[in-house]
Coordinates of C-alpha atoms in Angstrom, one line a residue:
Chain A
M1 CA 0.0 0.0 0.0
K2 CA 1.3 3.4 -1.0
N3 CA 2.3 5.5 1.9
R4 CA -0.7 7.9 2.6
F5 CA 1.7 10.8 3.3
K6 CA 3.5 10.2 0.0
V7 CA 0.1 10.6 -1.7
A8 CA -0.6 13.7 0.3
K9 CA 2.7 15.1 -0.7
S10 CA 2.0 14.5 -4.3
A11 CA -1.2 16.5 -4.0
F12 CA 0.8 19.6 -3.4
L13 CA 3.4 19.3 -6.2
D14 CA 3.7 22.7 -7.7
I15 CA 2.7 21.9 -11.2
V16 CA 0.2 23.6 -13.5
D17 CA -2.2 20.8 -14.2
T18 CA -5.8 21.6 -15.0
H19 CA -6.9 18.2 -13.6
E20 CA -5.6 19.4 -10.2
Y21 CA -7.4 22.7 -10.5
I22 CA -9.2 23.6 -7.3
E23 CA -12.2 25.8 -7.6
I24 CA -11.9 28.7 -5.1
E25 CA -14.5 31.4 -4.9
S26 CA -12.1 34.3 -5.9
A27 CA -10.6 32.2 -8.7
N28 CA -14.2 31.4 -10.0
I29 CA -15.0 35.1 -10.1
A30 CA -11.8 35.8 -12.0
M31 CA -12.7 33.0 -14.4
R32 CA -16.2 34.4 -15.0
Q33 CA -14.6 37.8 -15.7
L34 CA -12.2 36.3 -18.2
K35 CA -14.9 34.5 -20.0
N36 CA -17.1 37.6 -20.2
A37 CA -14.1 39.6 -21.5
M38 CA -13.4 36.9 -24.1
D39 CA -16.9 37.3 -25.5
K40 CA -16.6 41.0 -25.9
Q41 CA -14.8 43.1 -28.4
F42 CA -11.5 43.9 -26.7
K43 CA -7.9 44.2 -27.4
I44 CA -5.9 43.4 -24.3
V45 CA -6.9 41.9 -20.9
L46 CA -4.4 41.9 -18.1
L47 CA -4.5 39.2 -15.5
F48 CA -2.2 40.2 -12.8
G49 CA -1.2 39.4 -9.3
K50 CA 1.8 38.4 -7.1
P51 CA 3.7 35.3 -8.0
G52 CA 1.8 32.2 -6.7
T53 CA -1.7 33.6 -6.8
G54 CA -2.9 31.2 -9.5
K55 CA -2.5 33.1 -12.7
S56 CA -1.0 30.3 -14.8
I57 CA -3.4 27.7 -13.7
L58 CA -6.3 30.0 -14.4
L59 CA -5.0 30.8 -17.8
K60 CA -4.4 27.1 -18.6
N61 CA -7.8 26.2 -17.3
I62 CA -9.6 28.7 -19.5
F63 CA -7.6 27.5 -22.4
E64 CA -8.7 23.9 -21.7
Q65 CA -12.3 25.0 -21.4
K66 CA -12.3 27.1 -24.6
K67 CA -9.9 25.4 -27.0
Y68 CA -12.7 23.5 -28.8
Q69 CA -15.0 26.6 -29.0
K70 CA -12.6 29.3 -30.0
E71 CA -9.4 29.8 -32.0
I72 CA -7.3 30.1 -28.9
Y73 CA -3.5 29.8 -28.5
F74 CA -1.7 29.4 -25.2
L75 CA 1.9 30.6 -25.1
E76 CA 3.0 29.0 -21.8
T77 CA 6.6 29.9 -22.1
P78 CA 7.5 33.4 -23.1
A79 CA 9.3 33.9 -26.4
G80 CA 13.0 34.7 -25.8
N81 CA 13.2 37.3 -28.5
Q82 CA 11.1 39.2 -31.0
N83 CA 11.6 36.8 -33.9
E84 CA 10.6 33.8 -31.8
F85 CA 7.5 35.6 -30.7
L86 CA 6.6 36.5 -34.3
G87 CA 7.3 32.9 -35.2
H88 CA 4.5 31.8 -32.9
L89 CA 2.2 34.2 -34.6
S90 CA 3.2 33.1 -38.1
K91 CA 2.4 29.6 -37.1
V92 CA -1.2 30.8 -36.7
F93 CA -1.7 31.9 -40.2
M94 CA 1.0 29.9 -42.1
G95 CA 0.6 26.6 -40.1
E96 CA 4.3 26.4 -39.3
D97 CA 6.9 28.3 -37.2
V98 CA 9.3 29.7 -39.8
S99 CA 11.5 31.3 -37.1
A100 CA 13.0 27.8 -36.5
D101 CA 14.6 28.1 -40.0
N102 CA 16.1 31.5 -39.0
T103 CA 13.8 33.1 -41.6
E104 CA 13.3 36.8 -40.9
I105 CA 9.7 37.4 -40.3
N106 CA 8.2 40.5 -41.8
F107 CA 6.1 42.1 -39.1
L108 CA 4.3 44.3 -41.6
D109 CA 3.2 41.2 -43.4
L110 CA 1.7 39.8 -40.2
I111 CA -0.1 43.1 -39.6
S112 CA -1.4 43.0 -43.1
Y113 CA -2.6 39.5 -42.7
F114 CA -4.5 40.1 -39.5
K115 CA -6.0 43.3 -40.9
S116 CA -7.2 41.4 -43.9
I117 CA -9.3 39.1 -41.8
K118 CA -12.9 40.1 -42.2
G119 CA -14.9 40.6 -39.1
G120 CA -16.4 37.4 -37.8
Q121 CA -14.3 35.1 -40.0
R122 CA -11.7 34.4 -37.4
E123 CA -11.6 35.2 -33.8
I124 CA -8.0 34.7 -32.6
I125 CA -7.1 34.8 -29.0
F126 CA -3.6 34.5 -27.6
L127 CA -3.1 33.7 -23.9
L128 CA 0.4 34.9 -22.9
D129 CA 1.6 33.5 -19.6
E130 CA 4.6 35.2 -17.8
A131 CA 4.1 38.3 -19.9
Q132 CA 6.3 40.3 -17.6
M133 CA 9.2 38.5 -19.4
Y134 CA 8.4 40.1 -22.7
N135 CA 10.6 43.1 -23.5
M136 CA 9.1 46.4 -24.5
D137 CA 9.8 45.7 -28.3
I138 CA 7.6 42.7 -28.1
L139 CA 5.0 44.5 -26.1
E140 CA 4.9 47.2 -28.7
K141 CA 4.3 44.5 -31.4
I142 CA 1.5 43.1 -29.2
R143 CA -0.1 46.5 -29.1
L144 CA 0.1 47.0 -32.8
L145 CA -1.3 43.5 -33.5
A146 CA -4.2 44.2 -31.0
D147 CA -5.0 47.4 -33.0
T148 CA -5.9 45.2 -36.0
N149 CA -9.0 44.3 -33.9
N150 CA -8.8 40.7 -35.2
I151 CA -6.4 39.3 -32.6
K152 CA -6.8 39.5 -28.8
F153 CA -4.4 39.1 -26.0
I154 CA -4.9 37.9 -22.5
M155 CA -1.7 38.5 -20.7
A156 CA -0.9 37.1 -17.3
L157 CA 1.9 39.1 -15.6
H158 CA 3.3 40.1 -12.3
Q159 CA 2.0 43.1 -10.4
N160 CA 5.0 45.2 -11.0
K161 CA 5.0 44.8 -14.7
K162 CA 1.4 45.8 -14.8
E163 CA 2.2 49.1 -13.1
E164 CA 4.9 49.7 -15.6
L165 CA 2.6 49.0 -18.6
L166 CA -0.2 51.2 -17.2
T167 CA 2.1 54.2 -16.9
Q168 CA 2.4 54.1 -20.7
D169 CA -0.7 55.9 -22.1
H170 CA -0.5 54.4 -25.5
F171 CA -0.6 50.9 -24.0
S172 CA -3.0 51.5 -21.2
S173 CA -5.6 52.9 -23.5
R174 CA -5.8 49.5 -25.3
I175 CA -6.2 47.6 -22.1
W176 CA -9.9 46.9 -21.7
E177 CA -10.0 44.9 -18.6
K178 CA -7.7 44.3 -15.6
I179 CA -8.3 41.3 -13.5
E180 CA -6.4 41.0 -10.3
L181 CA -5.7 37.7 -8.5
K182 CA -4.9 37.9 -4.8
N183 CA -3.6 35.6 -2.2
A184 CA -6.2 33.3 -0.6
T185 CA -8.0 34.2 2.5
K186 CA -7.9 31.9 5.5
A187 CA -11.2 30.3 4.5
E188 CA -10.1 30.0 0.8
Q189 CA -6.8 28.4 1.7
A190 CA -8.5 25.9 4.0
T191 CA -10.9 25.0 1.2
Y192 CA -7.9 24.7 -1.1
I193 CA -6.0 22.4 1.3
Y194 CA -9.1 20.2 2.1
K195 CA -10.1 19.9 -1.6
K196 CA -6.5 19.0 -2.6
L197 CA -6.5 16.2 0.0
L198 CA -10.0 15.0 -0.7
N199 CA -9.2 14.8 -4.5
K200 CA -6.7 12.1 -3.4
N201 CA -9.2 10.4 -1.2
L202 CA -7.2 11.4 1.9
F203 CA -10.2 11.9 4.2
E204 CA -8.5 10.9 7.4
I205 CA -5.6 13.3 6.9
A206 CA -8.0 16.1 5.9
S207 CA -10.2 15.6 8.9
N208 CA -7.1 15.7 11.2
I209 CA -6.1 19.2 10.0
Q210 CA -7.4 21.5 12.7
K211 CA -8.3 25.2 12.6
R212 CA -5.2 26.1 14.5
N213 CA -3.1 24.2 12.0
L214 CA -4.7 26.1 9.1
K215 CA -4.2 29.4 11.0
L216 CA -0.5 28.6 11.3
I217 CA -0.2 27.6 7.6
H218 CA -1.9 30.8 6.6
K219 CA 0.4 32.8 8.8
Y220 CA 3.5 31.3 7.2
T221 CA 2.2 31.4 3.6
K222 CA 0.1 34.5 3.7
G223 CA -2.4 32.7 1.6
N224 CA -0.1 32.3 -1.4
Y225 CA -0.9 29.2 -3.3
R226 CA 2.6 28.4 -4.3
E227 CA 3.9 28.9 -0.8
C228 CA 1.1 26.8 0.5
N229 CA 2.0 24.0 -1.9
K230 CA 5.6 24.2 -0.8
L231 CA 4.7 24.1 2.9
M232 CA 2.2 21.3 2.6
F233 CA 4.6 19.3 0.5
T234 CA 7.3 19.7 3.2
I235 CA 4.9 18.9 6.0
F236 CA 3.9 15.6 4.4
E237 CA 7.5 14.9 3.5
I238 CA 8.3 15.1 7.2
Y239 CA 5.2 13.0 8.1
E240 CA 6.3 10.5 5.5
Y241 CA 9.7 10.2 7.2
Y242 CA 8.1 9.8 10.7
D243 CA 5.6 7.3 9.4
K244 CA 8.4 5.2 7.9
H245 CA 11.1 5.5 10.6
E246 CA 9.6 6.6 13.9
F247 CA 6.1 5.2 13.9
L248 CA 5.5 5.8 17.6
K249 CA 5.7 9.5 17.1
M250 CA 2.8 9.3 14.7
T251 CA 0.3 7.8 17.2
N252 CA -1.3 11.1 17.8
I253 CA -1.3 13.1 14.6
N254 CA -3.3 16.0 16.2
S255 CA -0.8 16.7 18.9
I256 CA 2.2 17.1 16.8
L257 CA 0.9 18.7 13.6
N258 CA 1.8 22.2 14.6
K259 CA 5.2 21.0 15.5
V260 CA 5.6 19.5 12.0
I261 CA 4.2 22.7 10.5
E262 CA 6.8 24.7 12.4
M263 CA 9.5 22.3 11.4
A264 CA 8.5 22.7 7.8
G265 CA 8.4 26.5 8.3
L266 CA 12.0 26.3 9.6
K267 CA 13.1 24.3 6.7
L268 CA 11.5 26.7 4.2
G269 CA 12.8 29.8 6.0
Y270 CA 9.4 31.2 7.2
I271 CA 10.7 31.2 10.7
H272 CA 14.2 31.0 12.2
A273 CA 15.6 29.2 15.2
Chain B
M1 CA 15.4 12.9 4.9
H2 CA 18.4 12.5 7.2
S3 CA 18.0 16.2 7.9
I4 CA 14.8 15.5 10.0
E5 CA 16.9 15.0 13.1
A6 CA 18.7 18.3 12.5
L7 CA 15.4 19.9 11.8
E8 CA 14.0 18.6 15.1
K9 CA 17.0 20.1 17.0
Q10 CA 16.4 23.3 15.1
W11 CA 12.8 23.2 16.1
K12 CA 13.7 22.7 19.8
R13 CA 15.9 25.8 19.6
Y14 CA 13.1 27.7 18.0
Q15 CA 10.7 26.7 20.8
I16 CA 13.2 27.9 23.4
K17 CA 13.6 31.1 21.6
K18 CA 9.9 31.5 21.1
Y19 CA 9.0 30.9 24.8
F20 CA 12.0 33.0 25.9
S21 CA 10.8 35.9 23.8
F22 CA 7.3 35.4 25.1
G23 CA 8.6 35.4 28.7
M24 CA 10.6 38.6 28.1
V25 CA 7.6 40.3 26.5
S26 CA 5.4 39.2 29.4
A27 CA 7.9 40.3 32.0
A28 CA 8.2 43.7 30.3
L29 CA 4.4 44.1 30.1
L30 CA 4.1 43.1 33.7
G31 CA 6.8 45.6 34.7
M32 CA 5.0 48.3 32.8
V33 CA 1.7 47.5 34.4
I34 CA 3.3 47.5 37.9
A35 CA 5.1 50.8 37.2
F36 CA 1.9 52.3 35.8
S37 CA -0.2 51.2 38.7
L38 CA 2.4 52.6 41.2
L39 CA 2.5 55.9 39.4
F40 CA -1.3 56.0 39.2
D41 CA -1.5 55.3 42.9
S42 CA 0.9 58.0 43.7
E43 CA -0.9 60.5 41.5
S44 CA -4.3 59.6 42.7
Y45 CA -3.1 60.0 46.2
S46 CA -1.7 63.5 45.6
N47 CA -4.8 64.5 43.6
S48 CA -7.2 63.2 46.2
K49 CA -5.8 63.9 49.6
E50 CA -9.1 65.1 50.8
L51 CA -10.8 62.0 49.5
S52 CA -8.3 59.8 51.4
K53 CA -8.8 61.8 54.5
Q54 CA -12.6 61.3 54.3
K55 CA -12.0 57.7 53.6
I56 CA -10.0 57.3 56.8
Q57 CA -12.5 59.3 58.8
T58 CA -15.3 57.1 57.5
A59 CA -13.4 54.0 58.3
M60 CA -12.5 55.2 61.7
I61 CA -16.1 56.1 62.5
D62 CA -17.2 52.7 61.2
R63 CA -14.7 51.0 63.4
S64 CA -15.4 53.1 66.5
K65 CA -18.1 50.9 68.0
E66 CA -16.2 47.8 67.3
Q67 CA -13.1 49.3 69.0
E68 CA -15.1 50.4 72.0
L69 CA -16.1 46.8 72.4
Q70 CA -12.6 45.6 71.8
I71 CA -10.9 47.9 74.3
P72 CA -12.2 46.3 77.5
R73 CA -11.5 42.9 76.0
V74 CA -7.9 43.8 75.2
A75 CA -7.5 45.3 78.7
K76 CA -8.8 42.1 80.2
Q77 CA -6.4 40.0 78.1
N78 CA -3.5 42.2 79.3
K79 CA -4.5 41.5 82.9
N80 CA -4.6 37.8 82.2
I81 CA -1.2 38.0 80.6
E82 CA 0.2 39.8 83.6
K83 CA -1.0 37.1 85.8
E84 CA 0.1 34.2 83.7
T85 CA 3.5 35.3 82.3
S86 CA 6.8 36.0 84.0
S87 CA 7.5 39.0 86.1
V88 CA 9.7 40.4 83.4
E89 CA 6.9 40.2 80.9
T90 CA 4.6 41.8 83.4
V91 CA 7.0 44.7 83.6
V92 CA 6.8 45.1 79.9
N93 CA 3.0 44.9 79.7
N94 CA 2.6 47.4 82.6
N95 CA 5.0 49.8 80.9
I96 CA 3.1 49.4 77.6
R97 CA -0.1 50.2 79.4
A98 CA 1.4 53.1 81.2
D99 CA 2.6 54.5 77.9
K100 CA -0.6 54.4 76.2
P101 CA -2.2 57.6 77.5
Q102 CA 1.0 59.5 76.9
N103 CA 1.6 58.4 73.4
T104 CA -0.6 56.6 70.9
T105 CA -2.8 54.5 73.1
P106 CA -5.6 56.8 73.9
I107 CA -7.7 54.3 72.1
L108 CA -7.5 52.4 75.3
A109 CA -8.0 55.4 77.5
D110 CA -10.7 57.7 76.0
N111 CA -11.6 56.8 72.4
Q112 CA -9.7 59.9 71.1
P113 CA -6.9 58.4 69.1
R114 CA -8.9 58.2 65.8
K115 CA -8.5 61.9 65.4
K116 CA -4.8 61.8 66.1
V117 CA -4.2 58.9 63.8
E118 CA -6.0 60.7 61.0
V119 CA -3.8 63.8 61.2
D120 CA -0.6 61.8 61.4
L121 CA -1.5 59.6 58.5
E122 CA -2.2 62.6 56.3
Q123 CA 1.4 63.7 56.8
T124 CA 3.0 60.4 55.8
P125 CA 4.3 60.1 52.3
N126 CA 2.9 56.6 51.6
M127 CA -0.4 57.4 53.0
G128 CA -2.3 55.6 50.3
L129 CA -0.6 52.3 51.0
I130 CA -0.6 52.8 54.8
T131 CA -4.3 53.6 54.8
D132 CA -5.0 50.5 52.9
V133 CA -3.0 48.4 55.3
I134 CA -4.7 50.0 58.3
L135 CA -8.1 49.2 56.8
R136 CA -7.0 45.7 56.0
F137 CA -5.6 45.1 59.5
Y138 CA -8.9 46.1 61.0
E139 CA -10.5 43.4 58.9
S140 CA -7.9 40.7 59.1
K141 CA -6.1 41.3 62.4
D142 CA -3.0 40.0 60.6
P143 CA 0.1 40.7 62.7
N144 CA 2.1 41.0 59.5
D145 CA 0.0 44.1 58.6
S146 CA 0.5 45.7 62.0
L147 CA 4.2 44.9 62.0
F148 CA 4.4 46.5 58.5
L149 CA 2.7 49.6 59.9
A150 CA 5.1 49.7 62.9
T151 CA 8.1 49.4 60.6
S152 CA 6.8 52.0 58.2
Y153 CA 6.2 54.5 61.0
Y154 CA 9.5 53.8 62.5
E155 CA 11.2 54.5 59.2
Q156 CA 9.3 57.7 59.0
N157 CA 10.6 58.6 62.5
D158 CA 7.1 58.5 63.9
Y159 CA 8.1 56.6 67.0
A160 CA 4.9 57.0 68.9
K161 CA 2.9 55.4 66.0
A162 CA 5.6 52.8 65.5
F163 CA 5.4 51.8 69.2
Y164 CA 1.6 51.7 69.0
W165 CA 1.6 49.3 66.1
A166 CA 4.3 47.2 67.6
I167 CA 2.1 46.8 70.7
E168 CA -0.8 45.9 68.4
T169 CA 1.4 43.2 66.8
N170 CA 2.4 41.9 70.2
R171 CA -1.2 41.7 71.3
I172 CA -1.9 39.2 68.4
T173 CA 1.4 37.3 68.8
E174 CA 4.4 37.7 71.0
D175 CA 6.6 35.7 68.7
M176 CA 7.5 38.4 66.2
E177 CA 11.0 39.5 67.0
D178 CA 10.9 42.6 64.8
S179 CA 7.9 43.8 66.7
W180 CA 9.8 43.7 70.0
I181 CA 12.8 45.4 68.6
I182 CA 10.8 48.2 67.0
M183 CA 9.0 48.6 70.3
A184 CA 12.4 48.9 72.2
K185 CA 13.9 51.2 69.6
S186 CA 10.9 53.4 69.5
K187 CA 10.9 53.8 73.2
A188 CA 14.6 54.6 73.1
R189 CA 14.0 57.2 70.4
M190 CA 11.3 58.8 72.4
G191 CA 13.9 59.2 75.3
D192 CA 12.9 56.3 77.5
R193 CA 16.0 54.2 77.3
N194 CA 15.2 52.3 80.6
E195 CA 11.9 51.1 79.2
A196 CA 13.6 50.1 76.0
L197 CA 16.1 48.1 77.9
R198 CA 13.4 46.4 79.9
I199 CA 11.6 45.5 76.7
L200 CA 14.7 44.0 75.3
K201 CA 15.6 42.1 78.4
A202 CA 12.1 40.7 78.6
Y203 CA 12.3 39.4 75.0
V204 CA 15.8 38.0 75.4
A205 CA 14.6 36.1 78.5
K206 CA 11.6 34.8 76.5
K207 CA 13.4 34.0 73.3
D208 CA 17.1 33.6 72.8
S209 CA 17.3 36.3 70.2
K210 CA 20.8 37.2 68.9
E211 CA 19.6 40.5 67.4
A212 CA 17.8 41.5 70.5
S213 CA 20.9 40.6 72.6
N214 CA 23.1 42.6 70.4
L215 CA 20.8 45.6 70.5
L216 CA 20.6 45.2 74.3
E217 CA 24.4 45.2 74.7
R218 CA 24.8 48.2 72.4
M219 CA 22.1 50.1 74.3
E220 CA 23.6 49.3 77.6
A221 CA 27.0 50.4 76.3
K222 CA 25.3 53.5 75.0
Q223 CA 26.5 52.7 71.5
W224 CA 23.0 52.9 70.2

């Protein structure tokens, strides 16, 4: 039988997997906002928030939901340079990425192509994750492409980059919607943790996590999903060890859970001895 | 996961640090509360002298009937003590009784000391505290309280009051050495060295007290 703590640990692996997506109220609201925005005539939507607030999973989730309904493209990894980025776009209308052959892509041709698309014929949506990594040249290209009104961009980026973009009038005037993702509240984080465990059928472990434990977890992670994953992973890693090597210490899981949380907190540097 | 043992040690250090910090903060807060309460007491005393005076007067009046009832009883007890104890102790008790009308024991004589106590207390710097102890003593009859009052008055050079409260202490128990010593010292300070010597001799005969013996020797040698 697979160690239950090993299973619990795997529930908190920090991977962007839509099958592992946990519906949290604030994320659901953001999802509805995104879907509404996609159905409207818009140019650019910014999805922003601090790292670990669930931007990538939300973007990927909406891609999975809409990929058979709309012409939607998800650029999970940011293009390293302008040519690479234009290569992704060329693939949309040429069916292949010509940048791989070191072919210089004519941006004006791309603009002409997108402009030539008659209204209603194609509705192209690009989802750009980690958009803060695009340089200003690429962002300028995105702005010009968005101006063709036939290509839309949903850009997930960090808070700081959003501030930088909004200071530029020519860019900010094209942003139709800004959706902010925040860290989870205590209640949301509790739901997140419980659902993660219940998805793996770990009812006993879930029921043993007390309010005081959740309070401590939230105190350390401040409701950040990525930090929460890290902490929970480490907690169950320690439990896995105890379960395997020092079984007696595991006889009362309730009494030592906060100790283990603190140990995990020490390991991850949330607290210091 | 060989690092778990190290992590556990680290966790123990963290716990010690956490509780030490908690203890330090608690101690600091407690200190602040005590300092604040002392300061508040002092200020409230200076701002409400009249109020304190009234409080004492009220307490004294409330106690008057009770004291009237107590006086004969106490006097009777003293007589019994005179009969039952040694001749030296009798000397001491007689002297104590003889001193009362002259000094602080008009309580026993004519029910007048309340007025005198009130005036004297008003002049003392720790009146708030002393008043509280007086009131508490009337309730509890705790010899520790009366001895505290005797010591406090002696330190304030109010020897008559110190002598009075030392007697009060001795009425409850004769086993408190400090009470006897304050009684003797107060007498000496008030100019009655012979009486002071008699008190000390009485106590040394009763209890083999090193401190009382030393004081007796120094008084006899006129070094004190």
